[in-house]
mmCIF file of C-alpha atoms in Angstrom:
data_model
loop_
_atom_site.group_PDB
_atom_site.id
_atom_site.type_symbol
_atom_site.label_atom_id
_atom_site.label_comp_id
_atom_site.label_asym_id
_atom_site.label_seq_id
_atom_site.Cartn_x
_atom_site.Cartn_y
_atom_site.Cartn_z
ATOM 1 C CA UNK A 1 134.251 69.617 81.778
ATOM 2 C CA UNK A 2 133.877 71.197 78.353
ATOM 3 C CA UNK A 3 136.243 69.273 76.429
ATOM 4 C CA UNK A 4 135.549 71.188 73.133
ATOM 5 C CA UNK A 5 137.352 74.233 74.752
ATOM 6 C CA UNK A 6 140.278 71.977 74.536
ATOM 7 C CA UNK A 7 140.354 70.406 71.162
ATOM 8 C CA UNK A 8 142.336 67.046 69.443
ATOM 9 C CA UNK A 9 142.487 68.958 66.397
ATOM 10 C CA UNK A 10 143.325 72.805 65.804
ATOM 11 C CA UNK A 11 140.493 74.603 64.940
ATOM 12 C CA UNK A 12 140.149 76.605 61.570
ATOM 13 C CA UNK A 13 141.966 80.523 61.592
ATOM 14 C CA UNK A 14 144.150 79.451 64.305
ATOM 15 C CA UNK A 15 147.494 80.717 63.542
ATOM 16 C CA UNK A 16 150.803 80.129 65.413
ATOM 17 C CA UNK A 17 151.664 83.012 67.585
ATOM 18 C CA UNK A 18 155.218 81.378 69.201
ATOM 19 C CA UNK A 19 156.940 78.346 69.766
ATOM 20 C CA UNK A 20 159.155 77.440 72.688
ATOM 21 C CA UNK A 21 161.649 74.529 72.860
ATOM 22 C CA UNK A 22 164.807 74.994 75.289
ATOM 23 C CA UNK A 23 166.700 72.325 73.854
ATOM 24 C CA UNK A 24 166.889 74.741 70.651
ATOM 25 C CA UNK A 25 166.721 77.972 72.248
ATOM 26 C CA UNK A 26 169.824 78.348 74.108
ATOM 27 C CA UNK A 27 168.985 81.940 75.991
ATOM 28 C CA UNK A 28 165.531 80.610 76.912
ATOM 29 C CA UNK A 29 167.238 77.089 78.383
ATOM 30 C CA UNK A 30 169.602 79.644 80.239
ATOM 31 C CA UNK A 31 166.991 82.127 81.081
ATOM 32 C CA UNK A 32 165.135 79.002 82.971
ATOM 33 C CA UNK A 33 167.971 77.093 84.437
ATOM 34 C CA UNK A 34 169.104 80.200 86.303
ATOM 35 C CA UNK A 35 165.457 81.136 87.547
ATOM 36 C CA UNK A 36 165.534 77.381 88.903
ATOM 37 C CA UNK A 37 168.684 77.709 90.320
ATOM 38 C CA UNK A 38 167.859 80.936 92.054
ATOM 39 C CA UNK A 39 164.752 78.858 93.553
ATOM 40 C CA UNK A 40 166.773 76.014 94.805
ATOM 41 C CA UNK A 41 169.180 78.843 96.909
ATOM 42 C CA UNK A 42 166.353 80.613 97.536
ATOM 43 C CA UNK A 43 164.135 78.084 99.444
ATOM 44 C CA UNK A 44 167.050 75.456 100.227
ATOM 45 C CA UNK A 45 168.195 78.771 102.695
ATOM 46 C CA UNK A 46 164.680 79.638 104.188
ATOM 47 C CA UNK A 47 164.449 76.133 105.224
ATOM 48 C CA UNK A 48 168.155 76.059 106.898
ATOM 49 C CA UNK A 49 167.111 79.458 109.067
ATOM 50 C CA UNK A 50 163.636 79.702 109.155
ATOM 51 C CA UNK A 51 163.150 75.660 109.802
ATOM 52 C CA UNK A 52 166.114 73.030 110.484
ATOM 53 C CA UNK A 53 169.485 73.785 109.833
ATOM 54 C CA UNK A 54 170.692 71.479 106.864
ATOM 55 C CA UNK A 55 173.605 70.201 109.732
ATOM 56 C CA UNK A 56 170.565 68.570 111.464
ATOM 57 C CA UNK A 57 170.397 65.908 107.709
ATOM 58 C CA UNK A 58 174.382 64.848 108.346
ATOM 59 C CA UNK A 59 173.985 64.210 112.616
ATOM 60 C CA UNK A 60 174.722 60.312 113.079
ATOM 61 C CA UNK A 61 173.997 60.157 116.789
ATOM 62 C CA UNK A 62 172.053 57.339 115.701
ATOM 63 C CA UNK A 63 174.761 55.655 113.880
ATOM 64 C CA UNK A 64 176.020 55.984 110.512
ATOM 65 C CA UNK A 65 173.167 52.942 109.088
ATOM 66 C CA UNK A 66 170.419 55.877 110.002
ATOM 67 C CA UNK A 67 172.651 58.653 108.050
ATOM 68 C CA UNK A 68 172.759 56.476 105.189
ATOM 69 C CA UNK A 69 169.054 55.301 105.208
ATOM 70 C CA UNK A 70 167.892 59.193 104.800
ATOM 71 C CA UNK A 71 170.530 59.868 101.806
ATOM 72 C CA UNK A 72 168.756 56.558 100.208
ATOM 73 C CA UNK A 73 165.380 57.698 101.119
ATOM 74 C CA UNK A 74 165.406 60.792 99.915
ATOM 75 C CA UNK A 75 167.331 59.983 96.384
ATOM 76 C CA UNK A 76 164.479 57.355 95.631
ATOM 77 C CA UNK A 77 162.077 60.123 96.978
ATOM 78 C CA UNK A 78 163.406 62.015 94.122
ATOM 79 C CA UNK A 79 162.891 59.478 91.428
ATOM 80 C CA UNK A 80 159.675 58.650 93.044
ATOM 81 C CA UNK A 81 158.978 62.392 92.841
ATOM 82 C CA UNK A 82 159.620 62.874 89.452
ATOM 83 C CA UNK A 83 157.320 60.287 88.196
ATOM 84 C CA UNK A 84 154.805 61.283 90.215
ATOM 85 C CA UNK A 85 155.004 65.251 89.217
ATOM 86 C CA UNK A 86 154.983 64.262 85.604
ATOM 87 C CA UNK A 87 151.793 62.030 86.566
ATOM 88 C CA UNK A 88 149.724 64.816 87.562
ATOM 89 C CA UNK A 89 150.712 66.773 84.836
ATOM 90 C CA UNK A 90 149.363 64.331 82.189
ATOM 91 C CA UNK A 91 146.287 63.594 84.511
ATOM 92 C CA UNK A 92 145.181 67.035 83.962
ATOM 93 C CA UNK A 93 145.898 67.121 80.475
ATOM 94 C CA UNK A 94 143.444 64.270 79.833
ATOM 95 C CA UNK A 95 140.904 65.632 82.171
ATOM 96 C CA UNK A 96 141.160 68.391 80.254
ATOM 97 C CA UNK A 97 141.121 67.101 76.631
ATOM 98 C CA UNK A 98 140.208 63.337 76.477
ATOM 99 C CA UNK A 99 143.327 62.780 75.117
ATOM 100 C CA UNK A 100 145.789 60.144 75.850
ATOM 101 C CA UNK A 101 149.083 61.373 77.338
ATOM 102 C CA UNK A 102 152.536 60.379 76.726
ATOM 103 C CA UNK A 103 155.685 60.228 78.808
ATOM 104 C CA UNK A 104 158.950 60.227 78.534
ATOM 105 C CA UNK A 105 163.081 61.275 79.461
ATOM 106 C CA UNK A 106 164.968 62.988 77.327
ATOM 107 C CA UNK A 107 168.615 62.794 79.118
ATOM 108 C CA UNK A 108 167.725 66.299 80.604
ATOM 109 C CA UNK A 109 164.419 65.929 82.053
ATOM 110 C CA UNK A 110 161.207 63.707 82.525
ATOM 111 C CA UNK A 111 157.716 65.286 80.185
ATOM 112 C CA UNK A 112 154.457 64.881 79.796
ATOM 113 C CA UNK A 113 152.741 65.994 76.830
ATOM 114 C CA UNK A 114 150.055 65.480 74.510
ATOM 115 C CA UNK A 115 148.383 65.978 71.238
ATOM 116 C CA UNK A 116 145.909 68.181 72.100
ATOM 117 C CA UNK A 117 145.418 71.707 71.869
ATOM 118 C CA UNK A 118 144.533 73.288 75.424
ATOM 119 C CA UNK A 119 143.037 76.998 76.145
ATOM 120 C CA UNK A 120 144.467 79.439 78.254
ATOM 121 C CA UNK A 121 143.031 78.305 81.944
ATOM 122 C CA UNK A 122 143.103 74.655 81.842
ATOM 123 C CA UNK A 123 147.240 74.841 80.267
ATOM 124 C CA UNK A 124 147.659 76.658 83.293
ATOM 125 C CA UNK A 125 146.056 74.526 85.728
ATOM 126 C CA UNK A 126 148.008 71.361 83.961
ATOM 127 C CA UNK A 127 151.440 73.627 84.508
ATOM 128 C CA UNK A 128 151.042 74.790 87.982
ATOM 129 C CA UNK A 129 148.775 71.654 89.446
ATOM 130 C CA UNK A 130 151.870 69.959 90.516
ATOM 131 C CA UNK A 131 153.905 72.396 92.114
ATOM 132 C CA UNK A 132 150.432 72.645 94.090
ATOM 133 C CA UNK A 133 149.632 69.007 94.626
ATOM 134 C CA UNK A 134 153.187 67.974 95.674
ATOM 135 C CA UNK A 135 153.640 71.026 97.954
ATOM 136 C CA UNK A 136 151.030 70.855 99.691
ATOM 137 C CA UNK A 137 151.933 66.635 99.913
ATOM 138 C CA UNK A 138 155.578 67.916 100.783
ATOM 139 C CA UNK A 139 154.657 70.713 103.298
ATOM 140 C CA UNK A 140 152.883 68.797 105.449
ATOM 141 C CA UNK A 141 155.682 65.367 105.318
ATOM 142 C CA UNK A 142 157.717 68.091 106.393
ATOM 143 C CA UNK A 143 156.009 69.384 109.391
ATOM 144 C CA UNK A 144 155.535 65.942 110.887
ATOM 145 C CA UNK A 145 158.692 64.324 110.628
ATOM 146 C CA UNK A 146 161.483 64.740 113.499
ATOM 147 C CA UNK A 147 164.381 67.504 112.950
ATOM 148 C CA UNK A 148 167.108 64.434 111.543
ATOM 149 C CA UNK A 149 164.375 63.550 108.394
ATOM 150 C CA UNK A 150 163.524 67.470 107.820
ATOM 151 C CA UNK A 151 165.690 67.569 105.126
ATOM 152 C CA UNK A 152 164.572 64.416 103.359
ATOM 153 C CA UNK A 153 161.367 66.185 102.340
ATOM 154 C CA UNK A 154 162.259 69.321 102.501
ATOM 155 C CA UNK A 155 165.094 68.627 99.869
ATOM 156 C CA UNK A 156 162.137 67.178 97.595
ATOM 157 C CA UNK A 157 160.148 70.011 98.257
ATOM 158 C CA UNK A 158 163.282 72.488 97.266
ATOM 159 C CA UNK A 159 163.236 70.312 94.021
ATOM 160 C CA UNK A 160 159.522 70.894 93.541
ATOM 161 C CA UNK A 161 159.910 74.517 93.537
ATOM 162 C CA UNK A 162 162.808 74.807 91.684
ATOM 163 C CA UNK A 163 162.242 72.634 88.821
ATOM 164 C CA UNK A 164 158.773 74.020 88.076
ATOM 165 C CA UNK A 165 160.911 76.826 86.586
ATOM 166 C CA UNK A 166 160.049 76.467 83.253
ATOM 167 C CA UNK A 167 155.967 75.696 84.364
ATOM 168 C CA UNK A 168 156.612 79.413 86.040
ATOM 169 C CA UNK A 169 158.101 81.226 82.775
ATOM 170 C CA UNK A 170 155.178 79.678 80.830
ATOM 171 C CA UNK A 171 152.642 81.075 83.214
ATOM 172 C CA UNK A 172 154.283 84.215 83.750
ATOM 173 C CA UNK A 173 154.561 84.901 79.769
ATOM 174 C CA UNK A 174 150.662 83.856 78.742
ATOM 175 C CA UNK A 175 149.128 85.650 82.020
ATOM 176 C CA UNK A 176 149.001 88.739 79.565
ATOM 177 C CA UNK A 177 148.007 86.435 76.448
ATOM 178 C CA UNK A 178 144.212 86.674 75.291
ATOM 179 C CA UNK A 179 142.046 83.943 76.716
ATOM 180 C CA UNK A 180 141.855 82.934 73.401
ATOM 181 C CA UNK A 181 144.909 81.289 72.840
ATOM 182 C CA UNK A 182 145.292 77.377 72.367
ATOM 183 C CA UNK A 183 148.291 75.461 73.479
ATOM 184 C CA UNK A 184 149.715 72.505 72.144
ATOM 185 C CA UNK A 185 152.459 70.484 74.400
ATOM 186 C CA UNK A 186 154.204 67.593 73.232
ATOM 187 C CA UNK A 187 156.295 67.555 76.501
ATOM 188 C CA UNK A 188 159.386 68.492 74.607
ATOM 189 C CA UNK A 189 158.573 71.581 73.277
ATOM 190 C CA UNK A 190 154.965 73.863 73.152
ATOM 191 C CA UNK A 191 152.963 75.888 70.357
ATOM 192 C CA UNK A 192 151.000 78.452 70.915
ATOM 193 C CA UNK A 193 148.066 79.827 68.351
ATOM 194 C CA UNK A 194 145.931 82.186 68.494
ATOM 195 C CA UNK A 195 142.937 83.775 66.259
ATOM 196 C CA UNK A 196 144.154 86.766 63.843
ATOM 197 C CA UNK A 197 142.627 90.042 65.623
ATOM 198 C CA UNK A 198 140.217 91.874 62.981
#
């Protein structure tokens, strides 16, 4: 991997094209939250009529101890889920760059980010490679487990999609950005530069 395409240090005649931070841009927090939101209904109702209705995660014909084992299941597959997503986020952003992650919670969400400054292809890979990883991880939990635990994964899955609404918007906005650009993610809020055009 060419790790100079992905410098520790912005390059000279970089300039800043935008910056993005929801917890200061009110529309653009909005703007997100309801694209996640129309995810969650979106794929939370394909899998109730195109898989296992979501009755089939509340049936206790094998006693209310089994019920209650796939709530806790799934609510620590949650956590466990958003460790992990964060995990291959940062993963990829030190493959890309050499650069050590960080982590972290804010109250609102879990980040990864970093101090580097990442080109147009690899940012993309580190925003979409989880949604891929853990889907893929996710689909195929949820093909093999009976009708009652559907929902266990499934729910995860819904969560996967849906809160990768903000790694969506990003790649949606730079898909039409020159292959030039250079991103720069602390995990709370990003940076994009770019060289001036002559």
């Amino acid at each position: 991997m060419n790790r100079e395409k992905n410098p520790a240090v912005l390059p000279e005649g970089y300039q800043e094209l935008f910056h993005i931070d929801l917890q200061k841009d009110r529309k653009l927090m909005l703007l997100v939250n309801g694209i996640g939101l129309g995810l969650f209904v979106a794929f939370a109702l394909l899998g109730h009529f195109a898989f296992v209705p979501v009755t089939a995660m509340f049936d206790m014909e094998q006693g209310f101890g089994m019920y209650a084992l796939r709530f806790a299941v799934m609510i620590a597959g949650l956590v466990v889920y958003l460790v992990l997503h964060e995990a291959v986020h940062g993963v990829c952003m030190w493959f890309f760059s050499g650069v050590k992650p960080s982590f972290g919670f804010n109250g609102m969400y879990a980040w990864a980010g970093s101090t580097a400054y990442y080109s147009k292809v690899p940012y993309l890979i580190i925003a979409l490679a989880p949604i891929v990883v853990w889907g893929v991880v996710l689909a195929v939990i949820c093909a093999v487990v009976p009708p009652a635990w559907f929902w266990v994964p499934y729910f995860i899955q819904v969560a996967n999609l849906s809160g990768a609404a903000g790694d969506l918007y990003v790649t949606a906005r730079f898909r039409k950005l020159s292959d030039t650009i250079l991103v720069n993610d602390t995990g709370v809020a990003m940076t994009v530069y770019d060289r001036p055009r002559q």
